[in-house]
Short mmCIF file of C-alpha atoms in Angstrom, two decimals:
data_model
loop_
_atom_site.label_atom_id
_atom_site.label_comp_id
_atom_site.label_asym_id
_atom_site.label_seq_id
_atom_site.Cartn_x
_atom_site.Cartn_y
_atom_site.Cartn_z
CA UNK A 185 -60.50 -9.58 25.94
CA UNK A 186 -62.54 -12.03 23.88
CA UNK A 187 -63.67 -9.37 21.40
CA UNK A 188 -60.08 -8.31 20.68
CA UNK A 189 -58.99 -11.95 20.26
CA UNK A 190 -61.81 -12.62 17.77
CA UNK A 191 -61.03 -9.41 15.87
CA UNK A 192 -57.35 -10.37 15.69
CA UNK A 193 -58.06 -13.90 14.47
CA UNK A 194 -60.36 -12.59 11.74
CA UNK A 195 -57.77 -10.04 10.61
CA UNK A 196 -54.97 -12.59 10.77
CA UNK A 197 -56.95 -14.96 8.53
CA UNK A 198 -57.30 -12.19 5.92
CA UNK A 199 -53.57 -11.42 5.97
CA UNK A 200 -52.45 -15.07 5.87
CA UNK A 201 -54.94 -16.48 3.36
CA UNK A 202 -53.77 -17.77 -0.03
CA UNK A 203 -52.93 -14.74 -2.14
CA UNK A 204 -53.19 -12.53 0.94
CA UNK A 205 -50.87 -9.71 1.88
CA UNK A 206 -48.38 -11.96 3.73
CA UNK A 207 -47.91 -14.22 0.72
CA UNK A 208 -47.74 -11.31 -1.70
CA UNK A 209 -45.09 -9.57 0.42
CA UNK A 210 -42.68 -12.41 -0.42
CA UNK A 211 -43.41 -12.57 -4.17
CA UNK A 212 -40.25 -10.69 -5.20
CA UNK A 213 -37.15 -12.02 -3.38
CA UNK A 214 -34.16 -9.68 -2.91
CA UNK A 215 -32.07 -12.07 -5.04
CA UNK A 216 -34.12 -10.89 -8.04
CA UNK A 217 -33.41 -7.20 -7.46
CA UNK A 218 -30.50 -5.07 -8.62
CA UNK A 219 -29.83 -1.34 -8.93
CA UNK A 220 -28.72 0.68 -11.92
CA UNK A 221 -29.35 -0.51 -15.48
CA UNK A 222 -33.13 -0.73 -15.99
CA UNK A 223 -32.88 -3.40 -18.70
CA UNK A 224 -30.76 -5.71 -16.52
CA UNK A 225 -33.14 -5.12 -13.61
CA UNK A 226 -36.06 -6.19 -15.80
CA UNK A 227 -34.21 -9.31 -16.95
CA UNK A 228 -33.56 -10.28 -13.31
CA UNK A 229 -37.22 -10.02 -12.25
CA UNK A 230 -38.75 -11.21 -15.54
CA UNK A 231 -39.48 -14.70 -14.21
CA UNK A 232 -41.56 -13.09 -11.45
CA UNK A 233 -43.52 -10.90 -13.87
CA UNK A 234 -46.80 -12.84 -13.56
CA UNK A 235 -46.62 -12.69 -9.77
CA UNK A 236 -45.80 -8.98 -9.91
CA UNK A 237 -48.81 -8.30 -12.11
CA UNK A 238 -51.01 -10.36 -9.80
CA UNK A 239 -50.16 -8.10 -6.86
CA UNK A 240 -52.46 -5.45 -8.29
CA UNK A 241 -53.77 -2.93 -5.78
CA UNK A 242 -52.14 -4.83 -2.91
CA UNK A 243 -48.94 -3.09 -3.99
CA UNK A 244 -50.29 0.12 -2.48
CA UNK A 245 -50.84 -1.68 0.81
CA UNK A 246 -47.33 -3.15 0.77
CA UNK A 247 -45.64 0.21 0.23
CA UNK A 248 -48.06 2.31 2.29
CA UNK A 249 -48.37 2.50 6.08
CA UNK A 250 -49.78 -0.62 7.74
CA UNK A 251 -52.64 1.43 9.20
CA UNK A 252 -54.09 1.52 5.66
CA UNK A 253 -54.24 -2.28 5.68
CA UNK A 254 -56.01 -2.26 9.03
CA UNK A 255 -58.48 0.36 7.77
CA UNK A 256 -59.19 -1.59 4.57
CA UNK A 257 -59.99 -4.78 6.50
CA UNK A 258 -62.06 -2.85 9.08
CA UNK A 259 -59.67 -3.58 11.90
CA UNK A 260 -60.86 -0.95 14.37
CA UNK A 261 -60.36 -2.78 17.66
CA UNK A 262 -58.24 -0.38 19.80
CA UNK A 263 -56.25 -3.12 21.53
CA UNK A 264 -55.35 -4.90 18.28
CA UNK A 265 -54.35 -1.63 16.62
CA UNK A 266 -52.13 -0.88 19.61
CA UNK A 267 -50.65 -4.39 19.28
CA UNK A 268 -49.68 -3.64 15.68
CA UNK A 269 -48.15 -0.34 16.81
CA UNK A 270 -46.04 -2.44 19.16
CA UNK A 271 -45.13 -4.95 16.44
CA UNK A 272 -44.21 -2.19 13.99
CA UNK A 273 -42.18 -0.29 16.59
CA UNK A 274 -40.25 -3.40 17.58
CA UNK A 275 -39.43 -3.90 13.91
CA UNK A 276 -38.70 -0.39 12.69
CA UNK A 277 -38.62 2.12 15.55
CA UNK A 278 -41.82 3.82 14.35
CA UNK A 279 -45.48 2.88 14.87
CA UNK A 280 -47.87 1.25 12.39
CA UNK A 281 -48.88 4.59 10.87
CA UNK A 282 -45.29 5.03 9.63
CA UNK A 283 -44.23 1.42 8.96
CA UNK A 284 -44.73 -0.04 5.48
CA UNK A 285 -47.23 -2.86 5.11
CA UNK A 286 -44.77 -5.30 3.52
CA UNK A 287 -42.50 -5.96 6.54
CA UNK A 288 -45.42 -6.14 8.97
CA UNK A 289 -47.33 -8.57 6.72
CA UNK A 290 -44.19 -10.67 6.28
CA UNK A 291 -43.66 -10.68 10.07
CA UNK A 292 -47.27 -11.85 10.51
CA UNK A 293 -46.45 -14.85 8.34
CA UNK A 294 -43.21 -15.44 10.21
CA UNK A 295 -45.01 -15.43 13.57
CA UNK A 296 -48.34 -17.07 12.79
CA UNK A 297 -47.98 -19.49 9.90
CA UNK A 298 -48.44 -23.18 10.87
CA UNK A 299 -45.40 -24.41 12.80
CA UNK A 300 -43.94 -20.92 13.21
CA UNK A 301 -41.49 -20.31 16.06
CA UNK A 302 -39.27 -17.45 17.20
CA UNK A 303 -35.77 -18.50 16.20
CA UNK A 304 -32.53 -17.99 18.11
CA UNK A 305 -29.19 -19.10 16.63
CA UNK A 306 -27.47 -21.89 18.56
CA UNK A 307 -24.10 -20.53 19.59
CA UNK A 308 -25.50 -17.00 19.75
CA UNK A 309 -25.03 -14.24 17.20
CA UNK A 310 -21.36 -15.20 16.93
CA UNK A 311 -22.41 -18.37 15.11
CA UNK A 312 -24.11 -16.28 12.41
CA UNK A 313 -21.05 -14.08 12.03
CA UNK A 314 -18.76 -17.11 11.83
CA UNK A 315 -20.96 -18.65 9.12
CA UNK A 316 -20.83 -15.43 7.08
CA UNK A 317 -17.05 -15.17 7.46
CA UNK A 318 -16.66 -18.82 6.47
CA UNK A 319 -18.68 -18.25 3.31
CA UNK A 320 -16.72 -15.12 2.44
CA UNK A 321 -13.35 -16.80 2.94
CA UNK A 322 -14.50 -19.83 0.95
CA UNK A 323 -14.85 -17.55 -2.05
CA UNK A 324 -11.51 -15.78 -1.56
CA UNK A 325 -12.65 -12.93 0.69
CA UNK A 326 -10.76 -11.57 3.67
CA UNK A 327 -12.10 -10.06 6.90
CA UNK A 328 -9.97 -7.30 8.43
CA UNK A 329 -10.71 -6.30 12.01
CA UNK A 330 -9.81 -2.94 13.56
CA UNK A 331 -9.48 -1.58 10.03
CA UNK A 332 -11.74 1.45 10.03
CA UNK A 333 -12.18 3.31 6.76
CA UNK A 334 -11.08 6.95 6.96
CA UNK A 335 -11.53 7.95 3.32
CA UNK A 336 -12.82 6.81 -0.02
CA UNK A 337 -10.32 7.13 -2.87
CA UNK A 338 -12.21 9.49 -5.16
CA UNK A 339 -11.16 10.83 -8.53
CA UNK A 340 -12.83 12.53 -11.46
CA UNK A 341 -12.90 10.74 -14.79
CA UNK A 342 -11.26 13.16 -17.24
CA UNK A 343 -13.32 11.92 -20.21
CA UNK A 344 -16.81 11.68 -18.69
CA UNK A 345 -16.47 14.13 -15.84
CA UNK A 346 -18.10 11.63 -13.47
CA UNK A 347 -16.79 11.08 -9.95
CA UNK A 348 -15.45 7.56 -9.36
CA UNK A 349 -14.45 5.58 -6.27
CA UNK A 350 -11.27 3.56 -6.71
CA UNK A 351 -10.87 2.11 -3.22
CA UNK A 352 -10.52 3.08 0.44
CA UNK A 353 -7.88 4.42 2.83
CA UNK A 354 -7.75 2.91 6.31
CA UNK A 355 -6.97 4.64 9.58
CA UNK A 356 -3.37 3.40 9.51
CA UNK A 357 -2.87 5.08 6.14
CA UNK A 358 -2.84 1.89 4.07
CA UNK A 359 -4.89 1.81 0.90
CA UNK A 360 -6.99 -0.93 -0.66
CA UNK A 361 -7.68 -0.55 -4.37
CA UNK A 362 -11.04 -1.82 -5.60
CA UNK A 363 -11.01 -4.34 -8.45
CA UNK A 364 -14.74 -3.89 -9.18
CA UNK A 365 -16.39 -1.59 -6.67
CA UNK A 366 -16.62 -0.43 -3.05
CA UNK A 367 -19.71 -1.28 -1.00
CA UNK A 368 -20.31 0.85 2.08
CA UNK A 369 -22.59 -0.38 4.85
CA UNK A 370 -22.00 2.75 6.96
CA UNK A 371 -25.24 4.59 7.86
CA UNK A 372 -25.87 7.53 5.57
CA UNK A 373 -24.84 10.10 8.20
CA UNK A 374 -21.44 8.44 8.79
CA UNK A 375 -21.03 7.67 5.10
CA UNK A 376 -21.54 11.35 4.21
CA UNK A 377 -18.92 12.36 6.78
CA UNK A 378 -16.38 9.91 5.32
CA UNK A 379 -17.08 11.32 1.85
CA UNK A 380 -16.49 14.87 3.09
CA UNK A 381 -13.17 13.76 4.56
CA UNK A 382 -12.32 12.18 1.19
CA UNK A 383 -12.34 15.41 -0.81
CA UNK A 384 -8.91 16.99 -1.30
CA UNK A 385 -9.71 20.50 -0.09
CA UNK A 386 -6.32 21.79 -1.32
CA UNK A 387 -7.35 21.01 -4.89
CA UNK A 388 -11.09 20.35 -4.92
CA UNK A 389 -12.95 19.54 -8.09
CA UNK A 390 -16.24 21.40 -8.51
CA UNK A 391 -17.97 18.21 -9.68
CA UNK A 392 -16.64 16.19 -6.74
CA UNK A 393 -17.68 18.83 -4.21
CA UNK A 394 -21.14 18.98 -5.79
CA UNK A 395 -21.65 15.20 -5.72
CA UNK A 396 -20.42 14.84 -2.14
CA UNK A 397 -22.60 17.76 -1.07
CA UNK A 398 -25.65 16.09 -2.65
CA UNK A 399 -25.08 13.04 -0.44
CA UNK A 400 -24.53 15.27 2.60
CA UNK A 401 -27.86 16.95 1.81
CA UNK A 402 -29.55 13.53 1.81
CA UNK A 403 -28.03 12.79 5.21
CA UNK A 404 -29.07 16.16 6.63
CA UNK A 405 -32.63 15.63 5.39
CA UNK A 406 -32.98 12.10 6.75
CA UNK A 407 -34.88 11.83 10.01
CA UNK A 408 -33.51 9.34 12.52
CA UNK A 409 -35.08 7.16 15.17
CA UNK A 410 -33.95 7.35 18.78
CA UNK A 411 -31.35 5.31 20.64
CA UNK A 412 -31.14 2.58 23.29
CA UNK A 413 -30.35 1.86 26.89
CA UNK A 414 -28.89 -1.63 27.36
CA UNK A 415 -28.73 -3.95 30.36
CA UNK A 416 -26.52 -7.06 30.04
CA UNK A 417 -26.71 -9.53 32.92
CA UNK A 418 -25.19 -12.85 33.90
CA UNK A 419 -27.10 -14.32 36.86
CA UNK A 420 -27.41 -17.65 38.72
CA UNK A 421 -30.47 -19.53 37.46
CA UNK A 422 -31.06 -21.75 40.48
CA UNK A 423 -34.72 -21.59 41.49
CA UNK A 424 -35.95 -20.14 38.18
CA UNK A 425 -38.70 -22.09 36.39
CA UNK A 426 -37.65 -24.67 33.79
CA UNK A 427 -40.25 -23.28 31.37
CA UNK A 428 -38.84 -19.74 31.44
CA UNK A 429 -39.39 -18.11 28.04
CA UNK A 430 -36.59 -16.52 26.03
CA UNK A 431 -38.39 -13.54 24.46
CA UNK A 432 -40.30 -10.89 26.41
CA UNK A 433 -41.65 -7.40 25.70
CA UNK A 434 -42.71 -5.09 28.52
CA UNK A 435 -44.75 -1.95 27.81
CA UNK A 436 -47.70 0.08 29.03
CA UNK A 437 -50.52 -0.20 26.49
CA UNK A 438 -52.26 2.78 28.10
CA UNK A 439 -49.49 4.99 26.73
CA UNK A 440 -48.40 5.50 23.12
CA UNK A 441 -45.93 2.78 22.13
CA UNK A 442 -43.56 5.51 20.97
CA UNK A 443 -43.32 7.21 24.40
CA UNK A 444 -39.80 7.47 25.77
CA UNK A 445 -38.71 4.26 27.51
CA UNK A 446 -42.21 2.77 27.25
CA UNK A 447 -41.11 -0.45 25.58
CA UNK A 448 -38.38 -2.77 26.81
CA UNK A 449 -37.41 -5.97 25.03
CA UNK A 450 -35.80 -8.83 26.95
CA UNK A 451 -33.91 -11.84 25.62
CA UNK A 452 -32.66 -14.81 27.67
CA UNK A 453 -30.84 -16.90 25.03
CA UNK A 454 -29.49 -19.46 27.51
CA UNK A 455 -33.06 -20.79 27.68
CA UNK A 456 -32.33 -22.30 24.25
CA UNK A 457 -28.56 -22.67 24.40
CA UNK A 458 -27.12 -23.14 27.92
CA UNK A 459 -23.56 -23.27 26.50
CA UNK A 460 -23.64 -19.49 26.07
CA UNK A 461 -23.00 -19.09 29.82
CA UNK A 462 -21.13 -20.98 32.54
CA UNK A 463 -23.06 -23.91 33.99
CA UNK A 464 -25.77 -22.75 36.35
CA UNK A 465 -26.12 -19.26 34.86
CA UNK A 466 -28.44 -17.38 32.53
CA UNK A 467 -27.47 -14.40 30.40
CA UNK A 468 -30.01 -11.64 29.82
CA UNK A 469 -30.08 -8.73 27.40
CA UNK A 470 -32.71 -6.05 28.00
CA UNK A 471 -32.97 -2.84 26.02
CA UNK A 472 -35.29 0.09 25.47
CA UNK A 473 -36.32 -0.32 21.85
CA UNK A 474 -35.28 2.86 20.02
CA UNK A 475 -37.04 4.92 22.67
CA UNK A 476 -34.20 6.83 24.36
CA UNK A 477 -33.37 10.34 23.24
CA UNK A 478 -29.73 11.13 22.49
CA UNK A 479 -30.25 14.76 23.50
CA UNK A 480 -29.84 13.89 27.19
CA UNK A 481 -26.33 12.60 26.48
CA UNK A 482 -24.95 15.40 24.28
CA UNK A 483 -23.45 17.27 27.29
CA UNK A 484 -21.13 14.30 27.83
CA UNK A 485 -19.99 13.93 24.20
CA UNK A 486 -21.00 16.25 21.40
CA UNK A 487 -21.85 14.45 18.16
CA UNK A 488 -19.45 15.26 15.32
CA UNK A 489 -20.31 12.42 12.96
CA UNK A 490 -16.66 11.41 12.95
CA UNK A 491 -16.06 7.70 12.46
CA UNK A 492 -12.82 5.77 12.57
CA UNK A 493 -12.14 6.11 16.30
CA UNK A 494 -11.35 2.84 18.06
CA UNK A 495 -14.04 1.97 20.64
CA UNK A 496 -11.22 1.09 23.03
CA UNK A 497 -9.35 4.37 22.66
CA UNK A 498 -9.27 7.00 25.38
CA UNK A 499 -10.98 9.51 23.08
CA UNK A 500 -13.89 7.14 22.46
CA UNK A 501 -14.64 6.60 26.15
CA UNK A 502 -13.85 10.03 27.59
CA UNK A 503 -17.55 10.58 28.42
CA UNK A 504 -17.23 7.87 31.10
CA UNK A 505 -15.27 10.21 33.34
CA UNK A 506 -17.46 13.30 33.06
CA UNK A 507 -19.43 14.40 36.15
CA UNK A 508 -23.03 13.22 36.15
CA UNK A 509 -22.64 10.54 33.48
CA UNK A 510 -22.80 7.50 35.75
CA UNK A 511 -25.69 8.97 37.71
CA UNK A 512 -27.72 9.58 34.55
CA UNK A 513 -26.91 6.09 33.29
CA UNK A 514 -28.16 4.54 36.53
CA UNK A 515 -31.31 6.66 36.39
CA UNK A 516 -32.09 5.72 32.80
CA UNK A 517 -31.34 2.02 33.43
CA UNK A 518 -34.05 1.86 36.10
CA UNK A 519 -36.72 1.30 33.43
CA UNK A 520 -34.88 -1.84 32.31
CA UNK A 521 -34.48 -3.22 35.84
CA UNK A 522 -38.22 -2.77 36.40
CA UNK A 523 -39.00 -4.48 33.08
CA UNK A 524 -36.83 -7.51 33.92
CA UNK A 525 -38.54 -7.70 37.33
CA UNK A 526 -41.78 -8.58 35.53
CA UNK A 527 -40.01 -11.74 34.30
CA UNK A 528 -37.63 -12.45 37.22
CA UNK A 529 -38.93 -10.63 40.31
CA UNK A 530 -35.74 -11.10 42.37
CA UNK A 531 -33.41 -10.04 39.54
CA UNK A 532 -31.66 -7.32 41.59
CA UNK A 533 -30.74 -9.79 44.34
CA UNK A 534 -29.50 -12.34 41.79
CA UNK A 535 -27.39 -9.64 40.12
CA UNK A 536 -25.59 -9.03 43.44
CA UNK A 537 -24.63 -12.67 44.00
CA UNK A 538 -21.09 -13.91 43.54
CA UNK A 539 -20.29 -14.68 39.92
CA UNK A 540 -22.97 -12.38 38.53
CA UNK A 541 -22.20 -9.79 35.84
CA UNK A 542 -23.92 -6.43 35.36
CA UNK A 543 -23.14 -4.19 32.38
CA UNK A 544 -25.18 -1.07 31.61
CA UNK A 545 -24.92 0.64 28.23
CA UNK A 546 -26.15 4.14 27.35
CA UNK A 547 -26.84 5.70 23.94
CA UNK A 548 -23.19 6.81 24.05
CA UNK A 549 -22.12 3.19 24.53
CA UNK A 550 -24.36 2.20 21.61
CA UNK A 551 -22.83 4.94 19.47
CA UNK A 552 -19.30 4.01 20.49
CA UNK A 553 -19.35 0.28 19.79
CA UNK A 554 -21.75 0.27 16.84
CA UNK A 555 -20.41 3.51 15.29
CA UNK A 556 -23.99 4.78 15.04
CA UNK A 557 -24.52 8.49 14.54
CA UNK A 558 -26.27 9.81 17.70
CA UNK A 559 -26.66 6.17 18.74
CA UNK A 560 -29.65 5.91 16.41
CA UNK A 561 -31.50 2.70 15.59
CA UNK A 562 -31.77 3.87 11.99
CA UNK A 563 -33.81 6.03 9.63
CA UNK A 564 -37.10 7.55 10.70
CA UNK A 565 -39.90 8.96 8.60
CA UNK A 566 -39.27 12.41 7.15
CA UNK A 567 -41.78 15.21 7.85
CA UNK A 568 -44.69 15.09 5.43
CA UNK A 569 -44.04 11.44 4.47
CA UNK A 570 -46.02 8.44 5.66
CA UNK A 571 -43.25 5.82 5.39
CA UNK A 572 -39.51 5.59 4.80
CA UNK A 573 -38.00 7.29 1.75
CA UNK A 574 -34.76 5.41 1.18
CA UNK A 575 -32.28 5.43 -1.69
CA UNK A 576 -31.23 2.23 -3.40
CA UNK A 577 -27.84 0.57 -3.71
CA UNK A 578 -26.40 2.80 -6.41
CA UNK A 579 -24.97 6.24 -5.59
CA UNK A 580 -24.01 9.34 -7.62
CA UNK A 581 -20.41 8.09 -7.42
CA UNK A 582 -19.41 5.48 -9.97
CA UNK A 583 -18.03 2.34 -8.36
CA UNK A 584 -19.50 3.12 -4.93
CA UNK A 585 -22.56 1.24 -3.68
CA UNK A 586 -24.48 1.53 -0.43
CA UNK A 587 -26.25 -0.99 1.76
CA UNK A 588 -27.45 -1.17 5.35
CA UNK A 589 -30.47 0.20 7.15
CA UNK A 590 -30.37 3.65 5.52
CA UNK A 591 -30.69 1.99 2.11
CA UNK A 592 -33.77 0.27 0.66
CA UNK A 593 -35.54 -1.71 2.07
CA UNK A 594 -34.52 -0.37 5.51
CA UNK A 595 -34.26 -1.32 9.18
CA UNK A 596 -34.00 -4.84 10.59
CA UNK A 597 -31.83 -7.87 9.86
CA UNK A 598 -33.98 -9.06 6.92
CA UNK A 599 -34.00 -5.58 5.38
CA UNK A 600 -30.28 -5.04 5.84
CA UNK A 601 -29.47 -8.49 4.42
CA UNK A 602 -31.71 -7.69 1.44
CA UNK A 603 -29.91 -4.39 0.83
CA UNK A 604 -26.56 -6.18 0.83
CA UNK A 605 -27.91 -8.74 -1.63
CA UNK A 606 -29.15 -5.97 -3.93
CA UNK A 607 -25.76 -4.22 -3.82
CA UNK A 608 -23.96 -7.48 -4.64
CA UNK A 609 -26.36 -8.20 -7.50
CA UNK A 610 -25.77 -4.70 -8.88
CA UNK A 611 -22.03 -5.37 -9.15
CA UNK A 612 -22.28 -8.94 -10.46
CA UNK A 613 -22.87 -9.74 -14.13
CA UNK A 614 -26.52 -10.52 -14.85
CA UNK A 615 -25.71 -14.10 -15.89
CA UNK A 616 -24.03 -14.72 -12.53
CA UNK A 617 -27.09 -13.37 -10.71
CA UNK A 618 -29.45 -15.57 -12.75
CA UNK A 619 -27.23 -18.63 -12.20
CA UNK A 620 -27.26 -18.10 -8.43
CA UNK A 621 -31.04 -17.73 -8.44
CA UNK A 622 -31.36 -20.99 -10.36
CA UNK A 623 -29.03 -22.76 -7.90
CA UNK A 624 -31.06 -21.51 -4.93
CA UNK A 625 -34.34 -22.61 -6.53
CA UNK A 626 -32.92 -26.08 -7.10
CA UNK A 627 -32.18 -26.20 -3.37
CA UNK A 628 -35.73 -25.00 -2.53
CA UNK A 629 -34.17 -21.89 -0.99
CA UNK A 630 -35.88 -19.48 -3.40
CA UNK A 631 -39.34 -19.24 -4.92
#
């Protein structure tokens, strides 16, 4: 209604004003952060010291739950608060009472600053991957596919007693020795399992067992968000409106945003880039946003935490043949069909036409292809905490760094990219980090 719109506009103005929370949330870029040595970390962020000091009490809002920001600015309108629950859940898999203020404030800027648009990469996500691979190969890197890591090469330093990582062993038994360090982007639960498999149980070192167990304890203590149902469609677009939008969210605002299967997100990327599908067709991806429980699927494949199984192997897809699996998948996919019907009412008829494609994915599919423990979206909020409690890039094992959504700053493409940047900075010499920051500033790509 009008009252909610006015309340939202007033709140938005507070968040987006000069020196407001949205601007402050971007004061310290990930390129200025590194883990480990406190002195080097200070050197890296020194040039941002004045901005850091100017954050003041807003720092508590950035690191605390976004509901505190709404309370401070007297945002009590029920509809607007529910909208921010939706926004937070779409970002992090938890509502605004458990999502930090920084990513929500940054998203507000991304969505509502002058000239803001929702981006979609031309060429699809493959174009982003190709760009990353091109950059890596340009600097001498190599991408190996179907090369799953089975073990870390761990050893104990005889002089210091510390546990070190010297490389990795792949599923085929080949070994890659690290020249500087190993960076793992496996989620903490998978990463802990690989570490357990890396300990030589015939001749275990007490220190190694203790360190690996400490990481396993972190994994056991970390709460996780739920999983996804997926619906992938290729349909004829004849008769659909030319002004069809790409991005849609479907949910019942009368229910909690976090209710199972309440929120479905729909993307139709061929609206922007028709070359992603054959001429005359649209492709659609709909999914329940971290709102499907994995418990319903355990009878078909018990979770062991084991990684390193090819998604195309018989073992990986054995659940497909178990009685009741396809029926449950069809039942759970119904929420997605109904959501897409809000956008394209005759979607079921279109999906039956010649040339159409229908692929339904369950939490087991999500687990299988993304190697996600219990098909999870990522870390949740631990009992008794108000927001994520995530470790940084460094680990108790020398030469082993972590990144990804179970590392600071957390879930989402921006957060995961930031964690990778922080891990890279932590390995690089400080002068190389400062030189890169200077280069990016000269290109107006960094504050």
